[in-house]
Amino acid sequence: MAVEGGMKCVKILLYVFLLAFCACAVGLIAVGVAAQYVLSQTISQEATPGSVLLVVIIAVGAFLFLVAIVGCCGACKENNCLMITFVIFLSLIMLVEVAAAIAGYVFRDKVMSEFNKDFRQQMKNYPKQNHTGVSILDGMQENFKCCGAANYTDWGNIPLEPKGRVPDSCCINVTQGCGINFKVKDIYTEGCVEKIGIWLRSNVLVVAAAALGIAFVEVLGIIFACCLVKSIRSGYEVM
């Protein structure tokens, strides 16, 4: 029968989309966890728009994975109740992802502002920080090839010993004591706030764009699931 054959194709496509949802869910969780780790190294542990957004992304990823399993069970058993539940939850997830994407765009400048404030605070605490705190700041300066908040002269306001030095992590070629009596040509002169801030904002936009892309795929999944629900209700045998 033509309708039966059509529903078979819909069911197969739905299985494909469910696999894609599982992959997207794992991807969201991985991106959210990785971004949260990076953010925790650059911004204080207090709740910020950026950190809250990442928690939402991780939660959505985990929930999407569970919903995909529900959809798979519903399609396999041709259970009308499970399929309707799948459609409702997937619709809610899609709305949350769109909201998260919009929030990521709106708060991209707020993330940079929070980073600027926290980076300068870490600079002030640098002389009295433990090894872990020092390593985080040094790691940022080495990895992003920068020095200070706005530029290397910011370290002149920090009481380092001996006076007038910069951390060794500011040096282009890092060696013990290279920040003492340094020459400008031997250190990074650009500030970290701008360089890392641009990186943070660009990654927030990438996550937002990915959320919108996944939402589009989910719309197709909802359409196929609704077709299958209609078929089940009509009493057609599917596969």
CSV table of C-alpha atoms in Angstrom, one decimal:
chain,number,residue,atom,x,y,z
A,1,MET,CA,0.0,0.0,0.0
A,2,ALA,CA,1.2,3.5,-0.9
A,3,VAL,CA,0.4,4.9,2.5
A,4,GLU,CA,2.0,2.0,4.4
A,5,GLY,CA,5.1,2.4,2.3
A,6,GLY,CA,5.2,6.1,2.9
A,7,MET,CA,4.9,5.6,6.7
A,8,LYS,CA,7.7,3.1,6.5
A,9,CYS,CA,9.9,5.8,5.0
A,10,VAL,CA,8.8,8.2,7.7
A,11,LYS,CA,9.6,5.7,10.4
A,12,ILE,CA,13.1,5.0,9.0
A,13,LEU,CA,13.7,8.8,8.7
A,14,LEU,CA,12.6,9.2,12.3
A,15,TYR,CA,15.1,6.6,13.4
A,16,VAL,CA,17.8,8.5,11.5
A,17,PHE,CA,16.8,11.7,13.2
A,18,LEU,CA,16.7,10.1,16.6
A,19,LEU,CA,20.3,8.9,16.1
A,20,ALA,CA,21.2,12.5,15.0
A,21,PHE,CA,19.5,13.8,18.2
A,22,CYS,CA,21.6,11.4,20.3
A,23,ALA,CA,24.7,12.7,18.6
A,24,CYS,CA,23.6,16.3,19.0
A,25,ALA,CA,22.9,15.7,22.7
A,26,VAL,CA,26.4,14.3,23.3
A,27,GLY,CA,27.8,17.2,21.3
A,28,LEU,CA,25.9,19.8,23.4
A,29,ILE,CA,27.0,18.1,26.6
A,30,ALA,CA,30.7,18.0,25.4
A,31,VAL,CA,30.7,21.6,24.2
A,32,GLY,CA,29.0,22.8,27.4
A,33,VAL,CA,31.3,21.0,29.7
A,34,ALA,CA,34.4,22.1,27.8
A,35,ALA,CA,33.2,25.7,27.7
A,36,GLN,CA,32.3,25.6,31.4
A,37,TYR,CA,35.8,24.3,32.2
A,38,VAL,CA,37.4,27.1,30.2
A,39,LEU,CA,35.1,29.7,31.7
A,40,SER,CA,35.9,28.5,35.2
A,41,GLN,CA,39.6,29.1,34.5
A,42,THR,CA,39.0,32.7,33.4
A,43,ILE,CA,36.0,33.9,35.4
A,44,SER,CA,35.2,33.6,39.1
A,45,GLN,CA,32.9,30.8,40.4
A,46,GLU,CA,30.1,33.2,41.0
A,47,ALA,CA,27.0,32.8,38.7
A,48,THR,CA,27.3,34.9,35.6
A,49,PRO,CA,25.1,35.0,32.4
A,50,GLY,CA,27.8,33.0,30.6
A,51,SER,CA,28.1,30.2,33.2
A,52,VAL,CA,24.3,30.0,33.6
A,53,LEU,CA,23.9,29.7,29.8
A,54,LEU,CA,26.4,26.8,29.7
A,55,VAL,CA,24.6,25.0,32.5
A,56,VAL,CA,21.4,25.3,30.5
A,57,ILE,CA,23.1,23.9,27.4
A,58,ILE,CA,24.5,20.9,29.4
A,59,ALA,CA,21.0,20.3,30.9
A,60,VAL,CA,19.3,20.5,27.5
A,61,GLY,CA,21.8,18.1,26.0
A,62,ALA,CA,21.2,15.5,28.8
A,63,PHE,CA,17.4,15.9,28.5
A,64,LEU,CA,17.6,15.7,24.7
A,65,PHE,CA,19.4,12.3,25.0
A,66,LEU,CA,16.6,11.0,27.3
A,67,VAL,CA,13.9,12.3,25.0
A,68,ALA,CA,15.6,10.6,22.0
A,69,ILE,CA,15.4,7.3,23.9
A,70,VAL,CA,11.7,7.8,24.6
A,71,GLY,CA,11.2,8.6,20.9
A,72,CYS,CA,13.1,5.5,19.8
A,73,CYS,CA,11.0,3.3,22.1
A,74,GLY,CA,7.8,4.9,20.9
A,75,ALA,CA,8.7,4.4,17.2
A,76,CYS,CA,9.8,0.9,17.8
A,77,LYS,CA,6.7,-0.2,19.7
A,78,GLU,CA,4.4,2.2,17.7
A,79,ASN,CA,3.2,3.5,21.0
A,80,ASN,CA,0.9,6.5,20.6
A,81,CYS,CA,1.4,7.8,24.1
A,82,LEU,CA,5.2,7.6,24.0
A,83,MET,CA,5.3,9.4,20.6
A,84,ILE,CA,3.1,12.2,21.8
A,85,THR,CA,5.3,12.6,24.9
A,86,PHE,CA,8.3,12.7,22.5
A,87,VAL,CA,6.8,15.4,20.4
A,88,ILE,CA,5.8,17.6,23.4
A,89,PHE,CA,9.2,17.3,25.1
A,90,LEU,CA,11.1,17.8,21.9
A,91,SER,CA,9.1,21.0,21.2
A,92,LEU,CA,10.0,22.2,24.7
A,93,ILE,CA,13.6,21.5,24.2
A,94,MET,CA,13.6,23.4,20.9
A,95,LEU,CA,12.1,26.4,22.5
A,96,VAL,CA,14.7,26.3,25.3
A,97,GLU,CA,17.5,26.0,22.7
A,98,VAL,CA,16.2,29.0,20.7
A,99,ALA,CA,16.0,31.0,24.0
A,100,ALA,CA,19.6,29.9,24.9
A,101,ALA,CA,20.8,31.0,21.5
A,102,ILE,CA,19.2,34.4,21.8
A,103,ALA,CA,20.6,34.7,25.4
A,104,GLY,CA,24.1,33.8,24.1
A,105,TYR,CA,23.9,36.6,21.6
A,106,VAL,CA,22.4,39.2,24.0
A,107,PHE,CA,24.9,38.4,26.8
A,108,ARG,CA,28.1,38.1,24.7
A,109,ASP,CA,29.3,41.6,25.8
A,110,LYS,CA,28.3,40.8,29.4
A,111,VAL,CA,30.6,37.8,29.4
A,112,MET,CA,33.5,40.0,28.3
A,113,SER,CA,32.7,42.6,31.0
A,114,GLU,CA,32.7,39.9,33.7
A,115,PHE,CA,36.0,38.5,32.4
A,116,ASN,CA,37.6,42.0,32.4
A,117,LYS,CA,36.6,42.5,36.1
A,118,ASP,CA,37.7,39.0,37.2
A,119,PHE,CA,41.0,39.1,35.3
A,120,ARG,CA,42.0,42.4,36.9
A,121,GLN,CA,41.0,41.0,40.3
A,122,GLN,CA,43.2,38.0,39.7
A,123,MET,CA,46.1,40.3,38.8
A,124,LYS,CA,45.7,42.1,42.1
A,125,ASN,CA,45.7,38.8,44.0
A,126,TYR,CA,48.7,37.5,42.0
A,127,PRO,CA,51.4,38.3,44.6
A,128,LYS,CA,49.5,36.5,47.4
A,129,GLN,CA,47.9,33.7,45.4
A,130,ASN,CA,48.7,30.0,45.8
A,131,HIS,CA,50.4,28.0,43.1
A,132,THR,CA,47.0,27.0,41.5
A,133,GLY,CA,45.9,30.6,41.2
A,134,VAL,CA,49.2,31.7,39.8
A,135,SER,CA,49.2,28.9,37.3
A,136,ILE,CA,45.8,29.8,36.0
A,137,LEU,CA,46.8,33.4,35.2
A,138,ASP,CA,50.2,32.4,33.9
A,139,GLY,CA,48.5,29.7,31.7
A,140,MET,CA,46.2,32.3,30.2
A,141,GLN,CA,49.0,34.7,29.4
A,142,GLU,CA,51.1,31.9,27.8
A,143,ASN,CA,48.4,30.3,25.8
A,144,PHE,CA,46.9,33.5,24.5
A,145,LYS,CA,50.3,35.3,24.1
A,146,CYS,CA,49.3,38.3,26.1
A,147,CYS,CA,50.3,40.3,29.1
A,148,GLY,CA,48.2,42.2,31.6
A,149,ALA,CA,44.6,43.2,31.3
A,150,ALA,CA,44.8,46.1,28.7
A,151,ASN,CA,48.5,45.7,28.1
A,152,TYR,CA,51.8,44.8,29.8
A,153,THR,CA,52.0,48.2,31.7
A,154,ASP,CA,49.1,47.0,34.0
A,155,TRP,CA,51.6,44.9,35.9
A,156,GLY,CA,53.3,48.1,36.9
A,157,ASN,CA,50.5,48.7,39.4
A,158,ILE,CA,50.9,45.3,41.0
A,159,PRO,CA,53.4,45.0,43.9
A,160,LEU,CA,55.6,42.3,42.4
A,161,GLU,CA,59.1,41.6,43.6
A,162,PRO,CA,61.5,43.0,42.4
A,163,LYS,CA,59.6,46.2,41.5
A,164,GLY,CA,59.0,46.9,37.9
A,165,ARG,CA,59.0,43.2,36.7
A,166,VAL,CA,56.3,41.3,34.9
A,167,PRO,CA,55.4,37.6,35.4
A,168,ASP,CA,57.7,35.3,33.5
A,169,SER,CA,54.6,34.1,31.5
A,170,CYS,CA,54.6,37.4,29.7
A,171,CYS,CA,57.9,36.5,28.0
A,172,ILE,CA,57.9,35.3,24.4
A,173,ASN,CA,60.5,32.7,25.4
A,174,VAL,CA,59.6,31.8,29.0
A,175,THR,CA,62.6,31.2,31.3
A,176,GLN,CA,63.1,31.5,35.0
A,177,GLY,CA,63.4,35.2,35.8
A,178,CYS,CA,62.9,36.5,32.3
A,179,GLY,CA,60.3,39.0,33.5
A,180,ILE,CA,62.9,40.8,35.6
A,181,ASN,CA,64.6,43.8,33.8
A,182,PHE,CA,62.7,42.8,30.7
A,183,LYS,CA,62.9,44.4,27.3
A,184,VAL,CA,59.6,45.3,25.6
A,185,LYS,CA,60.6,43.4,22.5
A,186,ASP,CA,61.1,40.2,24.5
A,187,ILE,CA,57.5,40.1,26.0
A,188,TYR,CA,54.0,40.1,24.8
A,189,THR,CA,52.6,43.6,24.9
A,190,GLU,CA,48.9,43.0,24.0
A,191,GLY,CA,46.4,42.8,26.9
A,192,CYS,CA,44.6,39.5,27.7
A,193,VAL,CA,41.1,41.0,28.2
A,194,GLU,CA,40.7,41.9,24.6
A,195,LYS,CA,42.3,38.7,23.2
A,196,ILE,CA,40.5,36.3,25.5
A,197,GLY,CA,37.3,38.3,25.4
A,198,ILE,CA,37.1,38.0,21.6
A,199,TRP,CA,37.7,34.3,21.9
A,200,LEU,CA,35.0,33.9,24.5
A,201,ARG,CA,32.4,35.9,22.6
A,202,SER,CA,33.2,34.0,19.4
A,203,ASN,CA,32.7,30.7,21.1
A,204,VAL,CA,29.4,31.8,22.7
A,205,LEU,CA,28.2,32.7,19.2
A,206,VAL,CA,29.3,29.3,17.9
A,207,VAL,CA,27.3,27.6,20.6
A,208,ALA,CA,24.3,29.8,19.8
A,209,ALA,CA,24.5,29.0,16.1
A,210,ALA,CA,24.8,25.3,16.9
A,211,ALA,CA,21.7,25.5,19.1
A,212,LEU,CA,19.7,27.1,16.3
A,213,GLY,CA,21.0,24.5,13.8
A,214,ILE,CA,19.9,21.7,16.1
A,215,ALA,CA,16.6,23.3,16.6
A,216,PHE,CA,16.0,23.3,12.9
A,217,VAL,CA,16.7,19.5,12.8
A,218,GLU,CA,14.4,19.0,15.7
A,219,VAL,CA,11.5,20.7,13.8
A,220,LEU,CA,11.9,18.0,11.1
A,221,GLY,CA,11.9,15.4,13.8
A,222,ILE,CA,8.7,16.8,15.2
A,223,ILE,CA,7.1,16.7,11.8
A,224,PHE,CA,8.0,13.1,11.2
A,225,ALA,CA,6.9,12.1,14.7
A,226,CYS,CA,3.5,13.8,14.1
A,227,CYS,CA,3.1,11.9,10.9
A,228,LEU,CA,3.8,8.6,12.7
A,229,VAL,CA,1.4,9.5,15.4
A,230,LYS,CA,-1.3,10.2,12.8
A,231,SER,CA,-0.5,6.8,11.2
A,232,ILE,CA,-0.7,5.0,14.5
A,233,ARG,CA,-4.0,6.6,15.3
A,234,SER,CA,-5.4,5.7,11.9
A,235,GLY,CA,-4.6,2.1,12.6
A,236,TYR,CA,-2.1,1.5,9.8
A,237,GLU,CA,0.5,-1.1,10.2
A,238,VAL,CA,4.0,0.4,10.1
A,239,MET,CA,6.8,-2.0,9.3
